[in-house]
PDB file of C-alpha atoms and ligand atoms in Angstrom:
ATOM      1  CA  MET Q   1      -0.848  21.354  15.447  1.00 91.00           C
ATOM      2  CA  LYS Q   2       1.560  20.248  12.703  1.00 96.00           C
ATOM      3  CA  ASN Q   3       0.066  18.102   9.967  1.00 98.00           C
ATOM      4  CA  ILE Q   4       2.271  15.516   8.325  1.00 98.00           C
ATOM      5  CA  ALA Q   5       1.806  13.393   5.208  1.00 98.00           C
ATOM      6  CA  ILE Q   6       3.615  10.080   4.839  1.00 98.00           C
ATOM      7  CA  PHE Q   7       4.780   8.995   1.361  1.00 98.00           C
ATOM      8  CA  CYS Q   8       5.335   5.267   0.966  1.00 98.00           C
ATOM      9  CA  SER Q   9       5.679   2.848  -1.977  1.00 97.00           C
ATOM     10  CA  GLY Q  10       5.462  -0.525  -0.260  1.00 96.00           C
ATOM     11  CA  SER Q  11       4.880  -2.325   2.995  1.00 96.00           C
ATOM     12  CA  GLY Q  12       4.758   0.668   5.311  1.00 98.00           C
ATOM     13  CA  SER Q  13       5.999  -0.786   8.590  1.00 98.00           C
ATOM     14  CA  ASN Q  14       7.605   2.576   9.385  1.00 98.00           C
ATOM     15  CA  ALA Q  15       4.429   4.378   8.336  1.00 98.00           C
ATOM     16  CA  GLU Q  16       2.470   2.233  10.794  1.00 98.00           C
ATOM     17  CA  LYS Q  17       4.877   2.969  13.647  1.00 98.00           C
ATOM     18  CA  ILE Q  18       4.563   6.696  12.922  1.00 98.00           C
ATOM     19  CA  CYS Q  19       0.737   6.515  12.890  1.00 98.00           C
ATOM     20  CA  VAL Q  20       0.724   4.720  16.248  1.00 97.00           C
ATOM     21  CA  PHE Q  21       3.304   7.065  17.762  1.00 98.00           C
ATOM     22  CA  PHE Q  22       1.373  10.227  16.877  1.00 97.00           C
ATOM     23  CA  SER Q  23      -2.138   8.839  17.329  1.00 96.00           C
ATOM     24  CA  LYS Q  24      -2.562  10.564  20.682  1.00 92.00           C
ATOM     25  CA  SER Q  25      -0.295  13.529  20.022  1.00 96.00           C
ATOM     26  CA  LYS Q  26      -1.583  17.051  20.510  1.00 94.00           C
ATOM     27  CA  ASP Q  27       1.199  18.539  18.387  1.00 94.00           C
ATOM     28  CA  VAL Q  28       1.528  16.280  15.358  1.00 97.00           C
ATOM     29  CA  ASN Q  29      -1.200  14.740  13.245  1.00 97.00           C
ATOM     30  CA  VAL Q  30      -0.787  12.220  10.410  1.00 98.00           C
ATOM     31  CA  VAL Q  31      -3.376  13.550   7.954  1.00 98.00           C
ATOM     32  CA  LEU Q  32      -2.493  11.638   4.798  1.00 98.00           C
ATOM     33  CA  ILE Q  33      -0.730   8.559   3.490  1.00 98.00           C
ATOM     34  CA  ALA Q  34       0.229   8.981  -0.141  1.00 98.00           C
ATOM     35  CA  THR Q  35       1.517   6.235  -2.413  1.00 98.00           C
ATOM     36  CA  ASN Q  36       2.567   5.781  -6.025  1.00 98.00           C
ATOM     37  CA  ASN Q  37       1.662   2.086  -5.831  1.00 98.00           C
ATOM     38  CA  LYS Q  38      -2.008   1.135  -5.774  1.00 97.00           C
ATOM     39  CA  LYS Q  39      -1.086  -2.342  -4.533  1.00 98.00           C
ATOM     40  CA  ALA Q  40       1.107  -1.147  -1.666  1.00 98.00           C
ATOM     41  CA  PHE Q  41       0.348  -2.787   1.661  1.00 98.00           C
ATOM     42  CA  VAL Q  42       0.588   0.631   3.298  1.00 98.00           C
ATOM     43  CA  ILE Q  43      -2.962   1.255   1.989  1.00 98.00           C
ATOM     44  CA  GLU Q  44      -4.245  -1.540   4.254  1.00 98.00           C
ATOM     45  CA  ARG Q  45      -2.412   0.075   7.145  1.00 98.00           C
ATOM     46  CA  ALA Q  46      -3.942   3.483   6.305  1.00 98.00           C
ATOM     47  CA  LYS Q  47      -7.404   1.902   6.383  1.00 97.00           C
ATOM     48  CA  LYS Q  48      -6.648   0.217   9.705  1.00 96.00           C
ATOM     49  CA  PHE Q  49      -5.680   3.537  11.263  1.00 96.00           C
ATOM     50  CA  ASN Q  50      -8.399   5.525   9.528  1.00 96.00           C
ATOM     51  CA  VAL Q  51      -5.872   7.786   7.844  1.00 97.00           C
ATOM     52  CA  PRO Q  52      -6.978   9.108   4.434  1.00 98.00           C
ATOM     53  CA  PHE Q  53      -4.860   7.759   1.596  1.00 97.00           C
ATOM     54  CA  PHE Q  54      -4.117   9.071  -1.858  1.00 98.00           C
ATOM     55  CA  VAL Q  55      -2.761   7.136  -4.848  1.00 98.00           C
ATOM     56  CA  PHE Q  56      -0.864   9.071  -7.491  1.00 98.00           C
ATOM     57  CA  SER Q  57       1.241   8.307 -10.550  1.00 97.00           C
ATOM     58  CA  LYS Q  58       4.847   9.186 -11.287  1.00 97.00           C
ATOM     59  CA  GLU Q  59       3.534  11.852 -13.696  1.00 97.00           C
ATOM     60  CA  ASP Q  60       1.334  13.313 -10.943  1.00 97.00           C
ATOM     61  CA  LEU Q  61       4.373  13.509  -8.701  1.00 98.00           C
ATOM     62  CA  ASN Q  62       6.518  15.206 -11.311  1.00 98.00           C
ATOM     63  CA  SER Q  63       3.886  17.754 -12.347  1.00 97.00           C
ATOM     64  CA  PHE Q  64       3.042  18.329  -8.665  1.00 97.00           C
ATOM     65  CA  THR Q  65      -0.379  19.815  -9.358  1.00 97.00           C
ATOM     66  CA  ASP Q  66      -3.051  17.433  -8.020  1.00 96.00           C
ATOM     67  CA  LEU Q  67      -0.673  16.231  -5.357  1.00 97.00           C
ATOM     68  CA  GLN Q  68       0.056  19.764  -4.249  1.00 97.00           C
ATOM     69  CA  LYS Q  69      -3.692  20.457  -4.153  1.00 98.00           C
ATOM     70  CA  LYS Q  70      -4.142  17.438  -1.904  1.00 98.00           C
ATOM     71  CA  LEU Q  71      -1.332  18.496   0.441  1.00 98.00           C
ATOM     72  CA  THR Q  72      -2.730  22.024   0.607  1.00 98.00           C
ATOM     73  CA  GLU Q  73      -6.261  20.748   1.231  1.00 98.00           C
ATOM     74  CA  LYS Q  74      -4.932  18.679   4.142  1.00 98.00           C
ATOM     75  CA  GLN Q  75      -2.839  21.628   5.403  1.00 98.00           C
ATOM     76  CA  VAL Q  76       0.289  19.522   5.359  1.00 98.00           C
ATOM     77  CA  SER Q  77       3.367  21.250   6.712  1.00 97.00           C
ATOM     78  CA  TYR Q  78       5.840  18.329   6.674  1.00 98.00           C
ATOM     79  CA  VAL Q  79       6.238  15.380   4.332  1.00 98.00           C
ATOM     80  CA  VAL Q  80       7.750  12.184   5.723  1.00 98.00           C
ATOM     81  CA  LEU Q  81       9.158   9.644   3.263  1.00 98.00           C
ATOM     82  CA  ALA Q  82       9.030   6.093   4.596  1.00 98.00           C
ATOM     83  CA  GLY Q  83      10.102   3.633   1.939  1.00 96.00           C
ATOM     84  CA  PHE Q  84       9.220   5.949  -0.926  1.00 96.00           C
ATOM     85  CA  LEU Q  85      11.025   4.865  -4.082  1.00 93.00           C
ATOM     86  CA  LEU Q  86      10.533   7.736  -6.530  1.00 95.00           C
ATOM     87  CA  LYS Q  87      12.741  10.800  -6.715  1.00 94.00           C
ATOM     88  CA  ILE Q  88      11.109  13.895  -5.260  1.00 96.00           C
ATOM     89  CA  PRO Q  89      10.916  16.553  -7.990  1.00 97.00           C
ATOM     90  CA  ASN Q  90      12.567  19.931  -7.484  1.00 97.00           C
ATOM     91  CA  ILE Q  91       9.216  21.717  -7.653  1.00 97.00           C
ATOM     92  CA  MET Q  92       8.068  19.822  -4.558  1.00 97.00           C
ATOM     93  CA  ILE Q  93      11.358  20.463  -2.761  1.00 97.00           C
ATOM     94  CA  SER Q  94      11.061  24.200  -3.369  1.00 96.00           C
ATOM     95  CA  THR Q  95       7.433  24.160  -2.182  1.00 96.00           C
ATOM     96  CA  TYR Q  96       8.463  22.349   1.023  1.00 97.00           C
ATOM     97  CA  PRO Q  97      12.027  23.572   1.654  1.00 95.00           C
ATOM     98  CA  LYS Q  98      13.638  21.688   4.570  1.00 96.00           C
ATOM     99  CA  LYS Q  99      10.242  20.173   5.279  1.00 98.00           C
ATOM    100  CA  ILE Q 100      10.690  16.770   3.626  1.00 98.00           C
ATOM    101  CA  ILE Q 101      12.301  14.058   5.754  1.00 98.00           C
ATOM    102  CA  ASN Q 102      13.611  10.682   4.608  1.00 97.00           C
ATOM    103  CA  ILE Q 103      14.931   7.543   6.271  1.00 97.00           C
ATOM    104  CA  HIS Q 104      17.717   5.507   4.719  1.00 97.00           C
ATOM    105  CA  PRO Q 105      18.928   2.060   5.866  1.00 97.00           C
ATOM    106  CA  SER Q 106      22.661   2.816   5.987  1.00 98.00           C
ATOM    107  CA  LEU Q 107      25.078   5.219   7.579  1.00 98.00           C
ATOM    108  CA  LEU Q 108      25.068   7.916   4.907  1.00 97.00           C
ATOM    109  CA  PRO Q 109      27.059   9.119   3.007  1.00 96.00           C
ATOM    110  CA  LYS Q 110      27.958   5.445   2.682  1.00 97.00           C
ATOM    111  CA  TYR Q 111      25.669   3.281   0.554  1.00 97.00           C
ATOM    112  CA  GLY Q 112      23.368   6.056  -0.643  1.00 95.00           C
ATOM    113  CA  GLY Q 113      22.348   7.273  -4.084  1.00 90.00           C
ATOM    114  CA  LYS Q 114      20.396   5.893  -6.998  1.00 86.00           C
ATOM    115  CA  GLY Q 115      19.672   2.159  -6.809  1.00 89.00           C
ATOM    116  CA  MET Q 116      20.674   1.969  -3.170  1.00 93.00           C
ATOM    117  CA  TYR Q 117      17.494   0.812  -1.484  1.00 92.00           C
ATOM    118  CA  GLY Q 118      16.230  -2.234   0.366  1.00 91.00           C
ATOM    119  CA  LYS Q 119      18.346  -5.365   0.041  1.00 95.00           C
ATOM    120  CA  ASN Q 120      20.819  -3.688  -2.339  1.00 96.00           C
ATOM    121  CA  VAL Q 121      22.095  -1.594   0.554  1.00 97.00           C
ATOM    122  CA  HIS Q 122      22.619  -4.519   2.926  1.00 98.00           C
ATOM    123  CA  GLN Q 123      24.215  -6.647   0.184  1.00 98.00           C
ATOM    124  CA  ALA Q 124      26.738  -3.905  -0.566  1.00 98.00           C
ATOM    125  CA  VAL Q 125      27.482  -3.409   3.134  1.00 98.00           C
ATOM    126  CA  LEU Q 126      28.160  -7.148   3.590  1.00 98.00           C
ATOM    127  CA  ARG Q 127      30.196  -7.366   0.386  1.00 97.00           C
ATOM    128  CA  ASN Q 128      32.491  -4.624   1.679  1.00 97.00           C
ATOM    129  CA  LYS Q 129      32.912  -6.394   5.015  1.00 97.00           C
ATOM    130  CA  GLU Q 130      31.807  -3.368   7.018  1.00 98.00           C
ATOM    131  CA  LYS Q 131      31.991  -3.684  10.795  1.00 97.00           C
ATOM    132  CA  LYS Q 132      28.877  -1.585  11.369  1.00 98.00           C
ATOM    133  CA  THR Q 133      25.836  -0.251   9.594  1.00 98.00           C
ATOM    134  CA  GLY Q 134      22.736   1.619  10.697  1.00 98.00           C
ATOM    135  CA  VAL Q 135      20.098   4.156   9.856  1.00 98.00           C
ATOM    136  CA  THR Q 136      20.146   7.778   8.712  1.00 98.00           C
ATOM    137  CA  ILE Q 137      17.290  10.256   8.966  1.00 98.00           C
ATOM    138  CA  HIS Q 138      17.860  13.291   6.781  1.00 98.00           C
ATOM    139  CA  LEU Q 139      16.255  16.213   4.988  1.00 98.00           C
ATOM    140  CA  VAL Q 140      15.586  15.821   1.288  1.00 97.00           C
ATOM    141  CA  ASN Q 141      17.280  18.081  -1.233  1.00 94.00           C
ATOM    142  CA  GLU Q 142      17.760  17.855  -5.013  1.00 91.00           C
ATOM    143  CA  PHE Q 143      20.294  15.045  -4.726  1.00 87.00           C
ATOM    144  CA  TYR Q 144      19.523  11.454  -3.750  1.00 85.00           C
ATOM    145  CA  ASP Q 145      20.375  10.870  -0.061  1.00 88.00           C
ATOM    146  CA  LYS Q 146      22.482  14.037   0.180  1.00 90.00           C
ATOM    147  CA  GLY Q 147      20.358  16.346   2.364  1.00 95.00           C
ATOM    148  CA  GLU Q 148      21.271  17.514   5.855  1.00 97.00           C
ATOM    149  CA  ILE Q 149      21.548  14.637   8.329  1.00 98.00           C
ATOM    150  CA  LEU Q 150      19.247  14.931  11.340  1.00 98.00           C
ATOM    151  CA  PHE Q 151      19.997  11.656  13.095  1.00 98.00           C
ATOM    152  CA  GLN Q 152      22.046   8.465  12.804  1.00 98.00           C
ATOM    153  CA  ALA Q 153      22.171   5.281  14.857  1.00 98.00           C
ATOM    154  CA  SER Q 154      24.403   2.311  14.233  1.00 98.00           C
ATOM    155  CA  CYS Q 155      24.512  -1.412  14.935  1.00 98.00           C
ATOM    156  CA  SER Q 156      27.408  -3.827  14.697  1.00 98.00           C
ATOM    157  CA  ILE Q 157      27.795  -6.524  12.072  1.00 98.00           C
ATOM    158  CA  ASN Q 158      28.838 -10.035  13.073  1.00 96.00           C
ATOM    159  CA  LYS Q 159      30.428 -12.726  10.926  1.00 94.00           C
ATOM    160  CA  SER Q 160      27.136 -14.637  10.977  1.00 96.00           C
ATOM    161  CA  ASP Q 161      25.043 -11.731   9.660  1.00 97.00           C
ATOM    162  CA  ASP Q 162      23.331 -12.006   6.294  1.00 97.00           C
ATOM    163  CA  VAL Q 163      20.961  -9.722   4.384  1.00 98.00           C
ATOM    164  CA  ALA Q 164      17.944 -10.928   6.376  1.00 98.00           C
ATOM    165  CA  SER Q 165      19.509 -10.477   9.815  1.00 98.00           C
ATOM    166  CA  LEU Q 166      20.947  -7.093   8.865  1.00 97.00           C
ATOM    167  CA  SER Q 167      17.572  -5.913   7.524  1.00 97.00           C
ATOM    168  CA  LYS Q 168      16.035  -6.872  10.846  1.00 98.00           C
ATOM    169  CA  LYS Q 169      18.667  -5.051  12.921  1.00 98.00           C
ATOM    170  CA  VAL Q 170      18.347  -1.889  10.839  1.00 98.00           C
ATOM    171  CA  GLN Q 171      14.560  -2.045  10.836  1.00 98.00           C
ATOM    172  CA  LEU Q 172      14.568  -2.165  14.641  1.00 98.00           C
ATOM    173  CA  LEU Q 173      16.571   1.070  14.661  1.00 98.00           C
ATOM    174  CA  GLU Q 174      14.192   2.630  12.133  1.00 98.00           C
ATOM    175  CA  HIS Q 175      11.137   1.746  14.165  1.00 98.00           C
ATOM    176  CA  LYS Q 176      12.737   2.977  17.347  1.00 98.00           C
ATOM    177  CA  PHE Q 177      14.033   6.330  16.115  1.00 98.00           C
ATOM    178  CA  TYR Q 178      12.047   7.627  13.140  1.00 98.00           C
ATOM    179  CA  SER Q 179       9.003   8.896  15.031  1.00 98.00           C
ATOM    180  CA  LEU Q 180      11.132  10.394  17.811  1.00 98.00           C
ATOM    181  CA  THR Q 181      13.287  12.236  15.295  1.00 98.00           C
ATOM    182  CA  ILE Q 182      10.235  13.531  13.420  1.00 98.00           C
ATOM    183  CA  LYS Q 183       8.755  14.782  16.685  1.00 97.00           C
ATOM    184  CA  LYS Q 184      11.958  16.544  17.645  1.00 97.00           C
ATOM    185  CA  PHE Q 185      12.375  18.102  14.218  1.00 97.00           C
ATOM    186  CA  VAL Q 186       8.851  19.407  13.671  1.00 96.00           C
ATOM    187  CA  SER Q 187       8.296  20.791  17.142  1.00 88.00           C
TER     188      SER Q 187
HETATM  189  C1  LIG J 201      13.128   1.157   5.129  1.00 83.53           C
HETATM  190  O1  LIG J 201      14.203   0.303   5.223  1.00 83.53           O
HETATM  191  C2  LIG J 201      13.589   2.564   4.886  1.00 83.53           C
HETATM  192  O2  LIG J 201      14.824   2.838   5.440  1.00 83.53           O
HETATM  193  C3  LIG J 201      13.684   2.622   3.385  1.00 83.53           C
HETATM  194  O3  LIG J 201      12.631   1.812   2.916  1.00 83.53           O
HETATM  195  C4  LIG J 201      12.271   0.848   3.902  1.00 83.53           C
HETATM  196  C5  LIG J 201      10.810   0.948   4.151  1.00 83.53           C
HETATM  197  O4  LIG J 201      10.297  -0.126   4.872  1.00 83.53           O
HETATM  198  N1  LIG J 201      13.681   3.982   2.913  1.00 83.53           N
HETATM  199  P1  LIG J 201       8.772  -0.127   5.334  1.00 83.53           P
HETATM  200  O5  LIG J 201       7.905   0.025   4.083  1.00 83.53           O
HETATM  201  O6  LIG J 201       8.577   0.998   6.282  1.00 83.53           O
HETATM  202  O7  LIG J 201       8.554  -1.446   5.983  1.00 83.53           O
END
């Protein structure tokens, strides 16, 4: 059995999909949802699915002491970032080398890096009149959105698309492929 922890700063629609996907799995268990935002809606989702949750501060993340204790206590072997907005500190990356996975709402290396999250990504994609966009699932290293790519899927952009319609298209891809990619990677 592989135990995974999900890190999330906001709504957690991907976190929910992952919880549902693995709820009957014999190989992968979601043992913790961790957030840096005590008001994040993902906490409601954790309660709904009976997954323990843990709230920590930016300082806790950067010192990686209590958080590491928590991950060790829960025997976490993989960390899944799903809408997590803080930078993962190097100490955590070296504790979990090639074991931290992230999802990004663009076709990396395009539209990645600091400040490129949520609507900012889709706005930039539309501004540049791209013909397609998509989703990238990748490992986390010391550099924002630069780790090894595990999976990408794309969707086309029409003249009528705006930020809202693009967010929806990309979110559909995220919901469809994140859990499957996690399963493939950890097993
Ligand atoms: C997703 O678009 C993901 O690609 C990005 O943050 C968003 C999280 O959405 N990293 P949600 O909280 O899962 O709804």
